[in-house]
Short mmCIF file of C-alpha atoms in Angstrom, two decimals:
data_model
loop_
_atom_site.label_atom_id
_atom_site.label_comp_id
_atom_site.label_asym_id
_atom_site.label_seq_id
_atom_site.Cartn_x
_atom_site.Cartn_y
_atom_site.Cartn_z
CA UNK A 1 122.76 78.62 12.87
CA UNK A 2 122.03 76.22 9.99
CA UNK A 3 124.84 76.03 7.57
CA UNK A 4 122.60 77.02 4.67
CA UNK A 5 122.77 80.62 5.51
CA UNK A 6 119.29 80.92 7.05
CA UNK A 7 117.95 81.77 10.50
CA UNK A 8 115.06 81.22 12.30
CA UNK A 9 112.16 83.69 12.18
CA UNK A 10 108.43 82.64 13.32
CA UNK A 11 108.89 79.08 13.36
CA UNK A 12 110.41 79.47 9.60
CA UNK A 13 114.41 79.02 8.51
CA UNK A 14 114.54 82.22 6.01
CA UNK A 15 117.41 84.35 4.66
CA UNK A 16 118.47 86.60 6.97
CA UNK A 17 118.13 89.87 4.59
CA UNK A 18 114.30 90.30 3.86
CA UNK A 19 112.87 93.23 2.14
CA UNK A 20 111.28 96.34 3.99
CA UNK A 21 108.20 97.38 1.84
CA UNK A 22 108.12 101.07 3.13
CA UNK A 23 108.97 102.55 0.83
CA UNK A 24 107.18 101.09 -2.41
CA UNK A 25 104.15 102.79 -0.82
CA UNK A 26 105.40 105.73 1.06
CA UNK A 27 107.71 107.83 3.04
CA UNK A 28 110.93 107.75 1.33
CA UNK A 29 108.85 110.44 -1.49
CA UNK A 30 106.45 109.39 -4.07
CA UNK A 31 105.26 105.65 -4.43
CA UNK A 32 106.34 103.43 -6.57
CA UNK A 33 103.69 102.75 -9.62
CA UNK A 34 102.10 99.69 -8.94
CA UNK A 35 103.43 97.35 -11.88
CA UNK A 36 107.01 98.76 -11.15
CA UNK A 37 106.90 97.82 -7.63
CA UNK A 38 105.35 94.09 -8.20
CA UNK A 39 108.37 93.48 -10.45
CA UNK A 40 110.41 95.03 -8.28
CA UNK A 41 109.41 92.20 -5.59
CA UNK A 42 109.30 89.60 -8.17
CA UNK A 43 113.28 90.34 -8.83
CA UNK A 44 113.38 90.04 -4.81
CA UNK A 45 111.92 86.08 -5.04
CA UNK A 46 114.08 85.41 -8.26
CA UNK A 47 117.10 86.68 -5.65
CA UNK A 48 116.14 84.46 -2.82
CA UNK A 49 114.17 86.91 -0.51
CA UNK A 50 111.74 85.01 1.17
CA UNK A 51 110.75 86.90 4.15
CA UNK A 52 108.42 90.36 3.57
CA UNK A 53 107.70 92.99 5.99
CA UNK A 54 105.04 95.49 5.05
CA UNK A 55 102.27 97.08 7.56
CA UNK A 56 99.11 98.46 7.18
CA UNK A 57 100.27 102.22 8.05
CA UNK A 58 102.34 101.82 4.79
CA UNK A 59 100.49 103.77 2.11
CA UNK A 60 97.33 103.91 4.08
CA UNK A 61 97.33 99.52 3.13
CA UNK A 62 98.82 99.96 -0.27
CA UNK A 63 101.61 97.89 0.33
CA UNK A 64 99.98 95.28 1.78
CA UNK A 65 97.69 95.70 -1.17
CA UNK A 66 101.06 95.33 -3.68
CA UNK A 67 102.72 92.73 -1.86
CA UNK A 68 100.16 90.38 -2.57
CA UNK A 69 99.83 90.87 -5.42
CA UNK A 70 103.33 90.04 -5.62
CA UNK A 71 102.92 86.96 -3.93
CA UNK A 72 100.23 85.41 -6.11
CA UNK A 73 101.58 81.75 -6.70
CA UNK A 74 104.24 82.07 -3.94
CA UNK A 75 103.16 82.59 -0.75
CA UNK A 76 104.19 78.67 0.47
CA UNK A 77 107.08 80.14 -0.40
CA UNK A 78 107.85 82.99 2.03
CA UNK A 79 107.46 84.27 5.58
CA UNK A 80 104.66 87.36 5.62
CA UNK A 81 105.20 89.92 8.12
CA UNK A 82 103.01 93.21 8.84
CA UNK A 83 101.51 95.50 11.35
CA UNK A 84 98.69 96.66 13.31
CA UNK A 85 97.59 99.76 15.60
CA UNK A 86 99.41 102.77 13.95
CA UNK A 87 98.00 104.98 11.45
CA UNK A 88 98.41 108.01 9.72
CA UNK A 89 95.13 110.98 9.05
CA UNK A 90 95.74 114.12 7.71
CA UNK A 91 99.29 113.98 8.12
CA UNK A 92 99.34 113.07 11.93
CA UNK A 93 100.13 109.82 13.11
CA UNK A 94 97.64 107.78 15.50
CA UNK A 95 98.62 104.82 17.48
CA UNK A 96 95.60 101.88 18.75
CA UNK A 97 96.32 98.99 20.46
CA UNK A 98 92.94 97.94 21.55
CA UNK A 99 91.45 94.57 20.97
CA UNK A 100 88.73 95.18 19.16
CA UNK A 101 91.01 97.63 16.40
CA UNK A 102 93.64 94.77 16.54
CA UNK A 103 90.97 92.41 15.24
CA UNK A 104 89.73 94.32 13.08
CA UNK A 105 92.89 95.32 11.57
CA UNK A 106 93.94 92.00 10.82
CA UNK A 107 90.90 91.02 8.16
CA UNK A 108 91.42 94.21 6.96
CA UNK A 109 94.88 93.13 5.55
CA UNK A 110 94.62 89.81 5.18
CA UNK A 111 92.08 91.20 2.67
CA UNK A 112 94.41 93.30 0.92
CA UNK A 113 97.54 90.47 1.18
CA UNK A 114 94.93 87.82 -0.34
CA UNK A 115 96.01 85.17 2.04
CA UNK A 116 94.44 83.24 4.84
CA UNK A 117 97.15 83.97 7.82
CA UNK A 118 99.18 86.09 7.98
CA UNK A 119 103.16 84.92 9.48
CA UNK A 120 104.12 87.25 11.42
CA UNK A 121 101.83 90.37 12.82
CA UNK A 122 103.12 92.65 15.27
CA UNK A 123 101.94 94.92 17.00
CA UNK A 124 102.96 98.31 15.11
CA UNK A 125 103.49 99.99 18.14
CA UNK A 126 102.48 100.43 22.28
CA UNK A 127 99.63 102.12 23.50
CA UNK A 128 99.68 104.30 26.14
CA UNK A 129 96.51 103.51 26.84
CA UNK A 130 95.95 99.82 26.67
CA UNK A 131 97.99 97.45 28.58
CA UNK A 132 100.38 95.79 26.59
CA UNK A 133 98.66 92.38 28.21
CA UNK A 134 95.83 93.19 26.96
CA UNK A 135 96.79 94.13 23.56
CA UNK A 136 98.76 90.97 23.28
CA UNK A 137 95.62 88.75 24.46
CA UNK A 138 93.80 90.06 21.20
CA UNK A 139 96.94 88.93 19.05
CA UNK A 140 96.88 85.49 20.97
CA UNK A 141 93.18 85.40 20.14
CA UNK A 142 94.35 85.38 16.23
CA UNK A 143 97.43 82.60 16.57
CA UNK A 144 94.52 80.46 17.83
CA UNK A 145 92.38 80.90 15.36
CA UNK A 146 94.36 80.52 12.77
CA UNK A 147 94.68 84.21 11.22
CA UNK A 148 97.87 84.74 12.30
CA UNK A 149 101.18 82.64 12.90
CA UNK A 150 102.79 84.38 14.92
CA UNK A 151 103.28 87.41 17.11
CA UNK A 152 105.66 90.19 17.06
CA UNK A 153 106.34 94.27 18.78
CA UNK A 154 107.82 96.84 17.65
CA UNK A 155 109.77 99.51 19.05
CA UNK A 156 109.13 98.09 22.68
CA UNK A 157 111.62 98.24 25.66
CA UNK A 158 113.00 95.26 27.65
CA UNK A 159 110.22 95.29 30.37
CA UNK A 160 106.88 95.90 28.31
CA UNK A 161 109.02 92.58 26.25
CA UNK A 162 109.12 90.58 29.06
CA UNK A 163 105.59 91.61 30.02
CA UNK A 164 104.19 90.71 26.79
CA UNK A 165 105.92 87.13 27.06
CA UNK A 166 104.10 86.51 30.32
CA UNK A 167 100.71 86.50 27.95
CA UNK A 168 101.90 84.68 25.19
CA UNK A 169 105.03 83.62 23.37
CA UNK A 170 106.48 86.50 21.15
CA UNK A 171 108.40 85.68 17.89
CA UNK A 172 109.94 88.70 17.23
CA UNK A 173 110.49 92.61 18.33
CA UNK A 174 111.48 94.63 15.20
CA UNK A 175 113.35 98.02 16.10
CA UNK A 176 115.44 100.44 13.74
CA UNK A 177 118.92 99.33 13.89
CA UNK A 178 122.68 100.25 12.37
CA UNK A 179 125.67 101.61 12.93
CA UNK A 180 124.09 104.64 14.04
CA UNK A 181 120.92 103.73 15.57
CA UNK A 182 122.19 101.84 18.66
CA UNK A 183 119.69 102.11 21.18
CA UNK A 184 118.54 98.24 20.97
CA UNK A 185 122.25 96.95 22.44
CA UNK A 186 120.90 98.98 25.76
CA UNK A 187 118.63 96.33 26.77
CA UNK A 188 115.92 94.63 23.92
CA UNK A 189 118.56 93.16 22.01
CA UNK A 190 120.02 91.11 24.76
CA UNK A 191 116.10 90.08 26.57
CA UNK A 192 115.74 89.03 22.78
CA UNK A 193 118.42 86.51 22.90
CA UNK A 194 117.99 85.40 26.14
CA UNK A 195 114.41 84.39 25.93
CA UNK A 196 115.16 82.92 21.60
CA UNK A 197 113.11 86.27 20.60
CA UNK A 198 114.40 87.08 16.92
CA UNK A 199 115.42 90.65 16.53
CA UNK A 200 114.33 92.26 13.21
CA UNK A 201 116.55 95.59 12.96
CA UNK A 202 114.80 97.25 10.15
CA UNK A 203 116.22 100.96 8.51
CA UNK A 204 119.45 99.02 9.32
CA UNK A 205 121.17 100.86 6.61
CA UNK A 206 120.49 103.91 8.65
CA UNK A 207 117.61 105.81 6.24
CA UNK A 208 120.02 105.72 3.39
CA UNK A 209 122.91 107.14 4.93
CA UNK A 210 125.05 104.73 5.29
CA UNK A 211 124.40 103.70 2.12
CA UNK A 212 125.85 106.58 0.54
CA UNK A 213 122.89 107.64 -1.22
CA UNK A 214 122.00 110.82 0.75
CA UNK A 215 124.38 114.23 -0.28
CA UNK A 216 121.81 117.55 0.67
CA UNK A 217 118.97 116.45 3.05
CA UNK A 218 117.53 119.58 1.59
CA UNK A 219 117.03 117.39 -1.84
CA UNK A 220 114.92 114.98 -0.85
CA UNK A 221 111.24 115.05 -2.21
CA UNK A 222 108.98 117.02 0.07
CA UNK A 223 107.25 113.71 1.27
CA UNK A 224 110.26 112.83 2.43
CA UNK A 225 109.68 111.82 6.04
CA UNK A 226 113.53 112.41 6.57
CA UNK A 227 113.67 115.88 5.71
CA UNK A 228 111.53 115.66 8.65
CA UNK A 229 114.21 113.75 10.74
CA UNK A 230 116.55 115.47 13.60
CA UNK A 231 119.37 113.86 12.19
CA UNK A 232 119.33 114.81 9.19
CA UNK A 233 118.80 119.24 10.12
CA UNK A 234 120.82 121.81 8.96
CA UNK A 235 122.33 121.59 12.76
CA UNK A 236 122.93 118.03 12.65
CA UNK A 237 123.33 117.16 8.82
CA UNK A 238 127.03 118.40 8.71
CA UNK A 239 129.25 116.25 11.21
CA UNK A 240 126.73 113.23 10.33
CA UNK A 241 127.89 113.22 6.47
CA UNK A 242 131.00 113.32 7.93
CA UNK A 243 130.41 109.86 10.10
CA UNK A 244 128.95 108.38 6.87
CA UNK A 245 132.19 109.54 4.92
CA UNK A 246 134.00 107.41 7.19
CA UNK A 247 132.55 104.73 6.91
CA UNK A 248 132.15 104.60 3.27
CA UNK A 249 135.67 104.73 3.17
CA UNK A 250 136.00 102.00 5.53
CA UNK A 251 134.07 99.58 3.27
CA UNK A 252 136.28 100.73 0.52
CA UNK A 253 139.04 99.33 2.51
CA UNK A 254 136.72 96.13 3.01
CA UNK A 255 136.21 95.94 -0.64
CA UNK A 256 132.77 96.04 -0.56
CA UNK A 257 129.47 98.56 -1.04
CA UNK A 258 128.89 100.71 2.08
CA UNK A 259 125.16 98.95 2.08
CA UNK A 260 126.76 95.62 2.30
CA UNK A 261 129.31 96.99 5.20
CA UNK A 262 126.34 98.18 7.49
CA UNK A 263 123.87 94.85 6.73
CA UNK A 264 126.73 92.84 7.72
CA UNK A 265 127.66 94.66 10.63
CA UNK A 266 123.44 94.35 11.54
CA UNK A 267 123.42 90.59 10.98
CA UNK A 268 127.37 90.42 13.19
CA UNK A 269 125.44 91.35 16.00
CA UNK A 270 123.83 87.62 17.37
CA UNK A 271 122.29 84.89 15.40
CA UNK A 272 118.65 85.62 16.24
CA UNK A 273 119.59 89.25 14.33
CA UNK A 274 117.74 89.24 11.24
CA UNK A 275 117.54 92.77 8.81
CA UNK A 276 114.85 94.26 6.19
CA UNK A 277 116.93 96.92 3.84
CA UNK A 278 113.99 98.50 1.82
CA UNK A 279 115.35 99.89 -1.40
CA UNK A 280 113.14 100.60 -4.79
CA UNK A 281 116.48 100.15 -7.26
CA UNK A 282 116.60 96.51 -8.65
CA UNK A 283 120.47 96.85 -8.43
CA UNK A 284 120.39 97.94 -4.27
CA UNK A 285 117.88 94.83 -4.56
CA UNK A 286 120.58 92.37 -4.99
CA UNK A 287 123.40 94.00 -3.77
CA UNK A 288 121.73 94.00 -0.76
CA UNK A 289 120.96 90.61 -1.24
CA UNK A 290 124.26 89.66 -0.76
CA UNK A 291 124.85 90.49 2.83
CA UNK A 292 123.81 87.66 3.97
CA UNK A 293 127.07 85.45 3.30
CA UNK A 294 129.10 88.20 4.24
CA UNK A 295 131.88 87.91 7.85
CA UNK A 296 133.36 91.33 9.08
CA UNK A 297 136.75 91.05 9.99
CA UNK A 298 136.90 91.92 13.31
CA UNK A 299 138.61 94.32 13.36
CA UNK A 300 136.48 96.48 11.11
CA UNK A 301 133.62 95.70 13.88
CA UNK A 302 135.51 97.38 15.97
CA UNK A 303 136.28 99.89 13.92
CA UNK A 304 132.62 100.35 13.43
CA UNK A 305 132.30 100.51 16.72
CA UNK A 306 134.32 103.03 17.57
CA UNK A 307 133.75 105.22 14.90
CA UNK A 308 129.93 105.53 16.04
CA UNK A 309 130.18 105.38 19.45
CA UNK A 310 126.29 106.64 20.14
CA UNK A 311 127.65 110.25 21.64
CA UNK A 312 128.51 110.40 18.21
CA UNK A 313 125.66 110.83 16.27
CA UNK A 314 124.05 114.23 15.74
CA UNK A 315 120.82 114.37 17.03
CA UNK A 316 117.90 111.71 18.29
CA UNK A 317 116.43 109.44 16.06
CA UNK A 318 112.98 111.56 16.14
CA UNK A 319 111.27 114.44 16.29
CA UNK A 320 109.76 115.28 19.62
CA UNK A 321 106.03 113.76 18.93
CA UNK A 322 107.22 110.98 17.86
CA UNK A 323 108.99 110.12 20.13
CA UNK A 324 106.90 109.92 22.48
CA UNK A 325 105.15 106.46 20.44
CA UNK A 326 108.32 104.96 20.93
CA UNK A 327 108.39 102.47 23.84
CA UNK A 328 112.49 101.70 22.82
CA UNK A 329 115.30 102.27 25.59
CA UNK A 330 117.00 105.50 24.61
CA UNK A 331 120.80 106.80 24.69
CA UNK A 332 120.08 110.53 26.95
#
């Protein structure tokens, strides 16, 4: 890893804490006002964020549009990542990994972002009706055309990654990863390291739980997707709240915030690992950025590993209908 703390991603050296742009326009309550979102993204640039991750899914493209607006004049300084192949219509999610959909989706994302190429373009979900070789082949054509710089995959298994790499080099795999979502440790994180693929952890703060920012899921906005996730249900939440409390106590003893401890733990898993927390708060934005320089003592890592043994967390990551579209290995 370079002495300046940056890590390689899609041919660039970037700060290991990137910015996940989902929450500015979708998923965790009402979208931010456009001008507020742009100010937040400008502040992220000021703080040294250089990896910005968005997707066509987020706000029906609004996240891409806002990111493009915020990066005017700064395009050459940043790595832009976006995703294609997952959509939401009428409250229902759908997956479409057909080559024609990927090609058309890329063109739409380029227009929204206002750029002539996207540095890292992910297949957002593996389409069970389309062989991964076909989807990656379409992405490879986009690389050859100069529309994207590198290919990524999201929420895929280790065997799927190996099949994809046989078609074209894969720059990154993105999946949910934090102390309370450790399924990537089953196989795909190790395979990424072996193949020279970056591992990008989304939701590295446990959907906000490990940042100490959720007391009662019942108080979340009605549009917040966490209200429908099993770990936030009345049956599962009390045990998970207690785990989060123990984690916060550990952070206090070490002298950092819970969010910083969670991010530092994620980044400690290997030099190929990146984290992309999201926030709508200027204060939290600065707090998260500082985690990139923290080195977690081994005894603290051991304590977190013990505390968040995968069997200790109550409930699966997703409801059954959403889980059906997830390709990653999962604990029993």
